[in-house]
Amino acid sequence: MPTILSLFDLTGKTALITGCDKGIGKAYAVALAEAGADIIGASRSLEKGSEVEKQITSLRRKFTAYKVDLSGRNDLYIFIQKVKEENSTIDILVNNAGTIMRKPAVEHPDEYWDKVIDVNLNAQFILAREFGKDMIERGNGKIVFTCSMLSYQGGINVPGYTASKSAVAGLVKALANEWAGKGVNVNGIAPGYIATDNTQALREDAVRSKSILERIPANRWGTPGDLKGAIVFLCSDASAYVNGTILNVDGGWMAR
C-alpha cells in the first residue's frame, strides 16, 4: 500500500493550467510544481520569462508557456491543437481562467454577457471535452474547475459571472457522472473571498468589504496560497474516489 504522502506526489505528471500568470492560477501552478508536476501554462497575457515561469523552473520543473485569448473560439481550437502536437500527455487539466465584468443587470450589455460566458463557461467545456477524451482513452486523468461562491449565490452587479459559475458547478457534476467510471476525476474548487485582481473593487469599497469580513468566520480575506492544498489534493491519487465534488475554500463563508 502506498504511504499517505506518496499519494500526493505528482512526479512525472504534466498539468495544463489556464489563467496561471497571477493570483489563484499562479498559486495552483506553483503548488502542483512543488508536488512534482511539470506545468503547461496558458493565459491571455502570459509571456516567456514570466514570474510564474521563474518560480516553476526554480523548483526544477519544466514550464511551457502559451499565450491564448479564450474568448476567441478559433484561437481556442488552434491552442488545443498546438498543445496536443507539442506535448505528449496532459495528465491534469485545471480550468482556472476567468473574467468578471460588473454592471447592474438592467445595464449589463450583450458584449459583457457574451465575453464572460465565452471565457468562463464555453472555453471551459471545450477544453474539458478535448483533453477529457484523451484521458478517457488512456483510462486516467484529473480535471479541476475553478468555481466560486457565486456557484451557490447570486452576487450583486455580476449577472454574467454568476450565471457562468453556476453553470460550471453543474458541468463539474455532469462530466463526473459520465467520466468517473472511465478513470477521470472531475471536481471543482470554490474559492471564497480571495485577495486578487477580481476582488479589488470589493476590497476598495469600505462598506462591501466590511460586510464581507463580518460574515467570514476566519475573519480575513483569503490569499491565493490558501488554495494550494486543495489543488494538490484534487490533482493527486489522494482524491482517487472523489468525483463531482466542489471543495469550498472560503474561511467558513458557506457555513455561516
PDB file of C-alpha atoms in Angstrom:
ATOM      1  CA  MET A   1       0.000   0.000   0.000  1.00  0.00           C
ATOM      2  CA  PRO A   2       1.305   3.492  -0.808  1.00  0.00           C
ATOM      3  CA  THR A   3       2.070   5.810   2.097  1.00  0.00           C
ATOM      4  CA  ILE A   4      -0.216   8.785   2.605  1.00  0.00           C
ATOM      5  CA  LEU A   5       2.365  11.343   1.479  1.00  0.00           C
ATOM      6  CA  SER A   6       3.160   9.348  -1.667  1.00  0.00           C
ATOM      7  CA  LEU A   7      -0.483   9.723  -2.739  1.00  0.00           C
ATOM      8  CA  PHE A   8       0.092  13.475  -3.141  1.00  0.00           C
ATOM      9  CA  ASP A   9       3.229  13.031  -5.263  1.00  0.00           C
ATOM     10  CA  LEU A  10       2.791  14.325  -8.828  1.00  0.00           C
ATOM     11  CA  THR A  11       6.241  13.428 -10.113  1.00  0.00           C
ATOM     12  CA  GLY A  12       6.080  12.510 -13.804  1.00  0.00           C
ATOM     13  CA  LYS A  13       2.718  14.247 -14.344  1.00  0.00           C
ATOM     14  CA  THR A  14       2.043  17.190 -16.649  1.00  0.00           C
ATOM     15  CA  ALA A  15      -0.588  19.763 -15.728  1.00  0.00           C
ATOM     16  CA  LEU A  16      -2.199  22.285 -18.080  1.00  0.00           C
ATOM     17  CA  ILE A  17      -3.384  25.337 -16.151  1.00  0.00           C
ATOM     18  CA  THR A  18      -5.271  28.231 -17.716  1.00  0.00           C
ATOM     19  CA  GLY A  19      -5.033  31.716 -16.240  1.00  0.00           C
ATOM     20  CA  CYS A  20      -1.822  30.816 -14.447  1.00  0.00           C
ATOM     21  CA  ASP A  21       0.090  34.102 -14.700  1.00  0.00           C
ATOM     22  CA  LYS A  22      -1.218  35.616 -11.458  1.00  0.00           C
ATOM     23  CA  GLY A  23      -3.483  35.181  -8.462  1.00  0.00           C
ATOM     24  CA  ILE A  24      -5.168  31.831  -7.900  1.00  0.00           C
ATOM     25  CA  GLY A  25      -3.879  30.281 -11.130  1.00  0.00           C
ATOM     26  CA  LYS A  26      -0.299  31.152 -10.264  1.00  0.00           C
ATOM     27  CA  ALA A  27      -0.726  29.588  -6.813  1.00  0.00           C
ATOM     28  CA  TYR A  28      -2.140  26.453  -8.454  1.00  0.00           C
ATOM     29  CA  ALA A  29       0.839  26.218 -10.815  1.00  0.00           C
ATOM     30  CA  VAL A  30       3.423  26.639  -8.066  1.00  0.00           C
ATOM     31  CA  ALA A  31       1.639  24.140  -5.811  1.00  0.00           C
ATOM     32  CA  LEU A  32       1.481  21.449  -8.486  1.00  0.00           C
ATOM     33  CA  ALA A  33       5.134  22.034  -9.375  1.00  0.00           C
ATOM     34  CA  GLU A  34       6.078  21.763  -5.699  1.00  0.00           C
ATOM     35  CA  ALA A  35       4.287  18.399  -5.708  1.00  0.00           C
ATOM     36  CA  GLY A  36       6.411  17.293  -8.684  1.00  0.00           C
ATOM     37  CA  ALA A  37       4.388  18.114 -11.815  1.00  0.00           C
ATOM     38  CA  ASP A  38       5.633  19.828 -14.954  1.00  0.00           C
ATOM     39  CA  ILE A  39       3.466  22.794 -15.911  1.00  0.00           C
ATOM     40  CA  ILE A  40       1.943  23.991 -19.156  1.00  0.00           C
ATOM     41  CA  GLY A  41       0.656  27.497 -18.563  1.00  0.00           C
ATOM     42  CA  ALA A  42      -1.861  29.365 -20.692  1.00  0.00           C
ATOM     43  CA  SER A  43      -3.086  32.927 -20.354  1.00  0.00           C
ATOM     44  CA  ARG A  44      -4.038  35.896 -22.484  1.00  0.00           C
ATOM     45  CA  SER A  45      -1.115  37.904 -21.072  1.00  0.00           C
ATOM     46  CA  LEU A  46       1.436  35.157 -20.406  1.00  0.00           C
ATOM     47  CA  GLU A  47       4.893  35.941 -21.759  1.00  0.00           C
ATOM     48  CA  LYS A  48       8.053  33.860 -21.831  1.00  0.00           C
ATOM     49  CA  GLY A  49      10.232  34.582 -18.813  1.00  0.00           C
ATOM     50  CA  SER A  50       7.232  35.464 -16.634  1.00  0.00           C
ATOM     51  CA  GLU A  51       7.367  35.439 -12.860  1.00  0.00           C
ATOM     52  CA  VAL A  52       5.405  32.199 -12.687  1.00  0.00           C
ATOM     53  CA  GLU A  53       7.826  30.569 -15.126  1.00  0.00           C
ATOM     54  CA  LYS A  54      10.771  31.642 -12.956  1.00  0.00           C
ATOM     55  CA  GLN A  55       9.136  30.162  -9.875  1.00  0.00           C
ATOM     56  CA  ILE A  56       8.357  26.862 -11.605  1.00  0.00           C
ATOM     57  CA  THR A  57      11.817  26.436 -13.111  1.00  0.00           C
ATOM     58  CA  SER A  58      13.438  27.311  -9.779  1.00  0.00           C
ATOM     59  CA  LEU A  59      11.730  24.154  -8.490  1.00  0.00           C
ATOM     60  CA  ARG A  60      13.480  22.212 -11.290  1.00  0.00           C
ATOM     61  CA  ARG A  61      10.210  21.564 -13.036  1.00  0.00           C
ATOM     62  CA  LYS A  62       9.533  22.176 -16.721  1.00  0.00           C
ATOM     63  CA  PHE A  63       7.352  25.154 -17.682  1.00  0.00           C
ATOM     64  CA  THR A  64       5.866  25.681 -21.135  1.00  0.00           C
ATOM     65  CA  ALA A  65       4.056  28.948 -21.833  1.00  0.00           C
ATOM     66  CA  TYR A  66       1.206  29.577 -24.282  1.00  0.00           C
ATOM     67  CA  LYS A  67      -0.481  32.889 -24.955  1.00  0.00           C
ATOM     68  CA  VAL A  68      -4.160  32.496 -25.837  1.00  0.00           C
ATOM     69  CA  ASP A  69      -7.376  34.520 -25.707  1.00  0.00           C
ATOM     70  CA  LEU A  70     -10.012  32.048 -24.529  1.00  0.00           C
ATOM     71  CA  SER A  71     -12.844  34.313 -25.673  1.00  0.00           C
ATOM     72  CA  GLY A  72     -11.959  33.590 -29.316  1.00  0.00           C
ATOM     73  CA  ARG A  73     -13.301  30.225 -30.499  1.00  0.00           C
ATOM     74  CA  ASN A  74     -10.841  29.842 -33.398  1.00  0.00           C
ATOM     75  CA  ASP A  75      -7.884  30.819 -31.211  1.00  0.00           C
ATOM     76  CA  LEU A  76      -9.021  28.278 -28.636  1.00  0.00           C
ATOM     77  CA  TYR A  77      -9.064  25.381 -31.101  1.00  0.00           C
ATOM     78  CA  ILE A  78      -5.674  26.389 -32.523  1.00  0.00           C
ATOM     79  CA  PHE A  79      -4.292  26.454 -28.986  1.00  0.00           C
ATOM     80  CA  ILE A  80      -5.681  22.989 -28.191  1.00  0.00           C
ATOM     81  CA  GLN A  81      -4.205  21.517 -31.362  1.00  0.00           C
ATOM     82  CA  LYS A  82      -0.830  23.120 -30.665  1.00  0.00           C
ATOM     83  CA  VAL A  83      -0.712  21.826 -27.099  1.00  0.00           C
ATOM     84  CA  LYS A  84      -1.514  18.304 -28.270  1.00  0.00           C
ATOM     85  CA  GLU A  85       1.086  18.411 -31.028  1.00  0.00           C
ATOM     86  CA  GLU A  86       3.856  19.815 -28.835  1.00  0.00           C
ATOM     87  CA  ASN A  87       3.245  17.838 -25.638  1.00  0.00           C
ATOM     88  CA  SER A  88       2.919  14.086 -25.215  1.00  0.00           C
ATOM     89  CA  THR A  89       0.353  13.718 -22.417  1.00  0.00           C
ATOM     90  CA  ILE A  90      -1.807  16.067 -20.389  1.00  0.00           C
ATOM     91  CA  ASP A  91      -2.452  14.235 -17.119  1.00  0.00           C
ATOM     92  CA  ILE A  92      -4.131  17.143 -15.349  1.00  0.00           C
ATOM     93  CA  LEU A  93      -6.323  19.961 -16.673  1.00  0.00           C
ATOM     94  CA  VAL A  94      -7.017  22.915 -14.395  1.00  0.00           C
ATOM     95  CA  ASN A  95      -9.742  25.109 -15.895  1.00  0.00           C
ATOM     96  CA  ASN A  96      -8.998  28.262 -13.940  1.00  0.00           C
ATOM     97  CA  ALA A  97      -9.037  31.199 -16.386  1.00  0.00           C
ATOM     98  CA  GLY A  98     -11.969  33.530 -15.878  1.00  0.00           C
ATOM     99  CA  THR A  99     -13.152  37.080 -16.159  1.00  0.00           C
ATOM    100  CA  ILE A 100     -15.680  39.265 -14.358  1.00  0.00           C
ATOM    101  CA  MET A 101     -17.490  42.356 -15.649  1.00  0.00           C
ATOM    102  CA  ARG A 102     -19.529  44.464 -13.269  1.00  0.00           C
ATOM    103  CA  LYS A 103     -22.736  46.303 -14.120  1.00  0.00           C
ATOM    104  CA  PRO A 104     -26.302  46.038 -12.766  1.00  0.00           C
ATOM    105  CA  ALA A 105     -28.447  43.626 -14.746  1.00  0.00           C
ATOM    106  CA  VAL A 106     -30.515  46.363 -16.420  1.00  0.00           C
ATOM    107  CA  GLU A 107     -27.302  47.969 -17.687  1.00  0.00           C
ATOM    108  CA  HIS A 108     -25.395  44.740 -18.393  1.00  0.00           C
ATOM    109  CA  PRO A 109     -24.688  44.882 -22.164  1.00  0.00           C
ATOM    110  CA  ASP A 110     -24.610  41.924 -24.530  1.00  0.00           C
ATOM    111  CA  GLU A 111     -20.858  42.248 -25.001  1.00  0.00           C
ATOM    112  CA  TYR A 112     -20.278  41.868 -21.228  1.00  0.00           C
ATOM    113  CA  TRP A 113     -22.522  38.826 -21.081  1.00  0.00           C
ATOM    114  CA  ASP A 114     -21.036  37.188 -24.176  1.00  0.00           C
ATOM    115  CA  LYS A 115     -17.412  37.664 -23.141  1.00  0.00           C
ATOM    116  CA  VAL A 116     -17.927  36.336 -19.618  1.00  0.00           C
ATOM    117  CA  ILE A 117     -19.847  33.288 -20.836  1.00  0.00           C
ATOM    118  CA  ASP A 118     -17.292  32.599 -23.577  1.00  0.00           C
ATOM    119  CA  VAL A 119     -14.310  32.676 -21.200  1.00  0.00           C
ATOM    120  CA  ASN A 120     -15.850  31.275 -18.025  1.00  0.00           C
ATOM    121  CA  LEU A 121     -18.079  28.570 -19.498  1.00  0.00           C
ATOM    122  CA  ASN A 122     -17.772  27.867 -23.226  1.00  0.00           C
ATOM    123  CA  ALA A 123     -13.976  27.650 -23.255  1.00  0.00           C
ATOM    124  CA  GLN A 124     -14.019  25.571 -20.080  1.00  0.00           C
ATOM    125  CA  PHE A 125     -16.323  22.990 -21.616  1.00  0.00           C
ATOM    126  CA  ILE A 126     -14.375  22.798 -24.875  1.00  0.00           C
ATOM    127  CA  LEU A 127     -11.064  22.346 -23.046  1.00  0.00           C
ATOM    128  CA  ALA A 128     -12.546  19.664 -20.797  1.00  0.00           C
ATOM    129  CA  ARG A 129     -14.089  17.844 -23.744  1.00  0.00           C
ATOM    130  CA  GLU A 130     -10.989  17.934 -25.953  1.00  0.00           C
ATOM    131  CA  PHE A 131      -8.475  16.929 -23.287  1.00  0.00           C
ATOM    132  CA  GLY A 132     -11.000  14.746 -21.470  1.00  0.00           C
ATOM    133  CA  LYS A 133     -11.431  12.471 -24.488  1.00  0.00           C
ATOM    134  CA  ASP A 134      -7.687  11.724 -24.398  1.00  0.00           C
ATOM    135  CA  MET A 135      -7.875  10.988 -20.671  1.00  0.00           C
ATOM    136  CA  ILE A 136     -10.800   8.628 -21.243  1.00  0.00           C
ATOM    137  CA  GLU A 137      -8.849   6.819 -23.954  1.00  0.00           C
ATOM    138  CA  ARG A 138      -5.908   6.351 -21.527  1.00  0.00           C
ATOM    139  CA  GLY A 139      -8.207   5.463 -18.636  1.00  0.00           C
ATOM    140  CA  ASN A 140      -6.923   8.139 -16.250  1.00  0.00           C
ATOM    141  CA  GLY A 141      -6.825  11.869 -15.729  1.00  0.00           C
ATOM    142  CA  LYS A 142      -7.761  14.748 -13.458  1.00  0.00           C
ATOM    143  CA  ILE A 143      -9.837  17.804 -14.331  1.00  0.00           C
ATOM    144  CA  VAL A 144     -10.407  20.610 -11.841  1.00  0.00           C
ATOM    145  CA  PHE A 145     -12.603  23.660 -12.466  1.00  0.00           C
ATOM    146  CA  THR A 146     -12.376  26.905 -10.526  1.00  0.00           C
ATOM    147  CA  CYS A 147     -15.905  27.559  -9.307  1.00  0.00           C
ATOM    148  CA  SER A 148     -16.950  30.381  -6.971  1.00  0.00           C
ATOM    149  CA  MET A 149     -19.120  31.354  -4.040  1.00  0.00           C
ATOM    150  CA  LEU A 150     -21.381  32.585  -6.854  1.00  0.00           C
ATOM    151  CA  SER A 151     -21.774  28.993  -7.976  1.00  0.00           C
ATOM    152  CA  TYR A 152     -24.171  28.945  -4.990  1.00  0.00           C
ATOM    153  CA  GLN A 153     -25.257  32.577  -4.554  1.00  0.00           C
ATOM    154  CA  GLY A 154     -26.454  35.411  -6.756  1.00  0.00           C
ATOM    155  CA  GLY A 155     -23.933  38.149  -6.131  1.00  0.00           C
ATOM    156  CA  ILE A 156     -24.507  41.822  -6.897  1.00  0.00           C
ATOM    157  CA  ASN A 157     -23.996  43.522 -10.281  1.00  0.00           C
ATOM    158  CA  VAL A 158     -22.339  40.452 -11.855  1.00  0.00           C
ATOM    159  CA  PRO A 159     -25.171  38.533 -13.582  1.00  0.00           C
ATOM    160  CA  GLY A 160     -22.956  37.080 -16.318  1.00  0.00           C
ATOM    161  CA  TYR A 161     -20.322  35.923 -13.861  1.00  0.00           C
ATOM    162  CA  THR A 162     -22.910  34.332 -11.575  1.00  0.00           C
ATOM    163  CA  ALA A 163     -24.581  32.564 -14.484  1.00  0.00           C
ATOM    164  CA  SER A 164     -21.247  31.238 -15.726  1.00  0.00           C
ATOM    165  CA  LYS A 165     -20.056  29.993 -12.348  1.00  0.00           C
ATOM    166  CA  SER A 166     -23.407  28.382 -11.559  1.00  0.00           C
ATOM    167  CA  ALA A 167     -23.179  26.577 -14.897  1.00  0.00           C
ATOM    168  CA  VAL A 168     -19.601  25.472 -14.224  1.00  0.00           C
ATOM    169  CA  ALA A 169     -20.747  23.862 -10.967  1.00  0.00           C
ATOM    170  CA  GLY A 170     -23.325  21.910 -12.958  1.00  0.00           C
ATOM    171  CA  LEU A 171     -20.716  20.968 -15.538  1.00  0.00           C
ATOM    172  CA  VAL A 172     -18.475  19.512 -12.819  1.00  0.00           C
ATOM    173  CA  LYS A 173     -21.273  17.151 -11.824  1.00  0.00           C
ATOM    174  CA  ALA A 174     -22.351  16.333 -15.372  1.00  0.00           C
ATOM    175  CA  LEU A 175     -18.851  15.384 -16.504  1.00  0.00           C
ATOM    176  CA  ALA A 176     -18.180  13.450 -13.295  1.00  0.00           C
ATOM    177  CA  ASN A 177     -21.315  11.391 -13.892  1.00  0.00           C
ATOM    178  CA  GLU A 178     -20.082  10.433 -17.359  1.00  0.00           C
ATOM    179  CA  TRP A 179     -16.355  10.043 -16.736  1.00  0.00           C
ATOM    180  CA  ALA A 180     -15.839   8.780 -13.159  1.00  0.00           C
ATOM    181  CA  GLY A 181     -16.244   5.177 -14.281  1.00  0.00           C
ATOM    182  CA  LYS A 182     -13.697   5.750 -17.060  1.00  0.00           C
ATOM    183  CA  GLY A 183     -10.855   6.728 -14.761  1.00  0.00           C
ATOM    184  CA  VAL A 184     -11.221  10.507 -14.991  1.00  0.00           C
ATOM    185  CA  ASN A 185     -11.854  12.514 -11.828  1.00  0.00           C
ATOM    186  CA  VAL A 186     -13.727  15.777 -12.411  1.00  0.00           C
ATOM    187  CA  ASN A 187     -14.061  18.151  -9.460  1.00  0.00           C
ATOM    188  CA  GLY A 188     -14.117  21.837  -8.613  1.00  0.00           C
ATOM    189  CA  ILE A 189     -12.702  24.303  -6.121  1.00  0.00           C
ATOM    190  CA  ALA A 190     -14.872  27.207  -4.988  1.00  0.00           C
ATOM    191  CA  PRO A 191     -12.626  29.925  -3.588  1.00  0.00           C
ATOM    192  CA  GLY A 192     -14.152  32.263  -1.067  1.00  0.00           C
ATOM    193  CA  TYR A 193     -13.278  35.940  -0.988  1.00  0.00           C
ATOM    194  CA  ILE A 194      -9.628  35.866  -2.060  1.00  0.00           C
ATOM    195  CA  ALA A 195      -7.419  38.955  -2.377  1.00  0.00           C
ATOM    196  CA  THR A 196      -6.870  39.023  -6.166  1.00  0.00           C
ATOM    197  CA  ASP A 197      -7.441  41.461  -9.037  1.00  0.00           C
ATOM    198  CA  ASN A 198     -11.004  40.140  -9.411  1.00  0.00           C
ATOM    199  CA  THR A 199     -11.919  41.242  -5.887  1.00  0.00           C
ATOM    200  CA  GLN A 200     -10.023  44.531  -5.845  1.00  0.00           C
ATOM    201  CA  ALA A 201     -13.197  46.573  -6.388  1.00  0.00           C
ATOM    202  CA  LEU A 202     -14.860  44.870  -3.412  1.00  0.00           C
ATOM    203  CA  ARG A 203     -11.841  45.343  -1.142  1.00  0.00           C
ATOM    204  CA  GLU A 204     -11.675  49.033  -2.046  1.00  0.00           C
ATOM    205  CA  ASP A 205     -15.377  49.507  -1.236  1.00  0.00           C
ATOM    206  CA  ALA A 206     -15.324  50.140   2.510  1.00  0.00           C
ATOM    207  CA  VAL A 207     -18.982  49.188   3.016  1.00  0.00           C
ATOM    208  CA  ARG A 208     -18.871  45.979   0.964  1.00  0.00           C
ATOM    209  CA  SER A 209     -15.503  44.923   2.380  1.00  0.00           C
ATOM    210  CA  LYS A 210     -16.738  45.382   5.949  1.00  0.00           C
ATOM    211  CA  SER A 211     -19.922  43.373   5.318  1.00  0.00           C
ATOM    212  CA  ILE A 212     -17.939  40.569   3.682  1.00  0.00           C
ATOM    213  CA  LEU A 213     -15.430  40.317   6.519  1.00  0.00           C
ATOM    214  CA  GLU A 214     -18.205  40.297   9.101  1.00  0.00           C
ATOM    215  CA  ARG A 215     -19.621  37.120   7.518  1.00  0.00           C
ATOM    216  CA  ILE A 216     -16.338  35.199   7.191  1.00  0.00           C
ATOM    217  CA  PRO A 217     -15.735  33.131  10.349  1.00  0.00           C
ATOM    218  CA  ALA A 218     -11.976  33.175   9.679  1.00  0.00           C
ATOM    219  CA  ASN A 219     -12.226  36.988   9.874  1.00  0.00           C
ATOM    220  CA  ARG A 220      -9.911  37.701   6.931  1.00  0.00           C
ATOM    221  CA  TRP A 221      -9.727  37.744   3.155  1.00  0.00           C
ATOM    222  CA  GLY A 222      -8.164  34.606   1.764  1.00  0.00           C
ATOM    223  CA  THR A 223      -4.913  34.531  -0.171  1.00  0.00           C
ATOM    224  CA  PRO A 224      -4.135  32.521  -3.313  1.00  0.00           C
ATOM    225  CA  GLY A 225      -1.800  30.398  -1.200  1.00  0.00           C
ATOM    226  CA  ASP A 226      -4.774  29.185   0.823  1.00  0.00           C
ATOM    227  CA  LEU A 227      -5.837  27.147  -2.232  1.00  0.00           C
ATOM    228  CA  LYS A 228      -2.577  25.231  -2.738  1.00  0.00           C
ATOM    229  CA  GLY A 229      -3.520  22.246  -0.592  1.00  0.00           C
ATOM    230  CA  ALA A 230      -6.896  21.849  -2.271  1.00  0.00           C
ATOM    231  CA  ILE A 231      -5.489  21.820  -5.807  1.00  0.00           C
ATOM    232  CA  VAL A 232      -2.779  19.268  -4.997  1.00  0.00           C
ATOM    233  CA  PHE A 233      -5.346  17.024  -3.314  1.00  0.00           C
ATOM    234  CA  LEU A 234      -7.763  17.065  -6.250  1.00  0.00           C
ATOM    235  CA  CYS A 235      -4.995  16.535  -8.825  1.00  0.00           C
ATOM    236  CA  SER A 236      -3.369  13.630  -6.991  1.00  0.00           C
ATOM    237  CA  ASP A 237      -4.112   9.987  -6.215  1.00  0.00           C
ATOM    238  CA  ALA A 238      -5.214  11.115  -2.754  1.00  0.00           C
ATOM    239  CA  SER A 239      -8.561  12.047  -4.349  1.00  0.00           C
ATOM    240  CA  ALA A 240      -8.963   8.839  -6.365  1.00  0.00           C
ATOM    241  CA  TYR A 241     -12.519   8.271  -5.039  1.00  0.00           C
ATOM    242  CA  VAL A 242     -13.590  11.922  -5.192  1.00  0.00           C
ATOM    243  CA  ASN A 243     -15.859  12.719  -8.142  1.00  0.00           C
ATOM    244  CA  GLY A 244     -18.242  15.600  -8.862  1.00  0.00           C
ATOM    245  CA  THR A 245     -17.310  17.426  -5.669  1.00  0.00           C
ATOM    246  CA  ILE A 246     -16.912  21.176  -5.272  1.00  0.00           C
ATOM    247  CA  LEU A 247     -14.452  21.880  -2.466  1.00  0.00           C
ATOM    248  CA  ASN A 248     -15.117  25.218  -0.772  1.00  0.00           C
ATOM    249  CA  VAL A 249     -12.015  27.079   0.385  1.00  0.00           C
ATOM    250  CA  ASP A 250     -13.797  30.037   1.901  1.00  0.00           C
ATOM    251  CA  GLY A 251     -12.811  30.659   5.529  1.00  0.00           C
ATOM    252  CA  GLY A 252     -16.225  29.316   6.546  1.00  0.00           C
ATOM    253  CA  TRP A 253     -18.321  31.679   4.370  1.00  0.00           C
ATOM    254  CA  MET A 254     -20.785  28.996   3.254  1.00  0.00           C
ATOM    255  CA  ALA A 255     -21.161  27.639   6.797  1.00  0.00           C
ATOM    256  CA  ARG A 256     -22.494  30.986   8.041  1.00  0.00           C
TER     257      ARG A 256
END
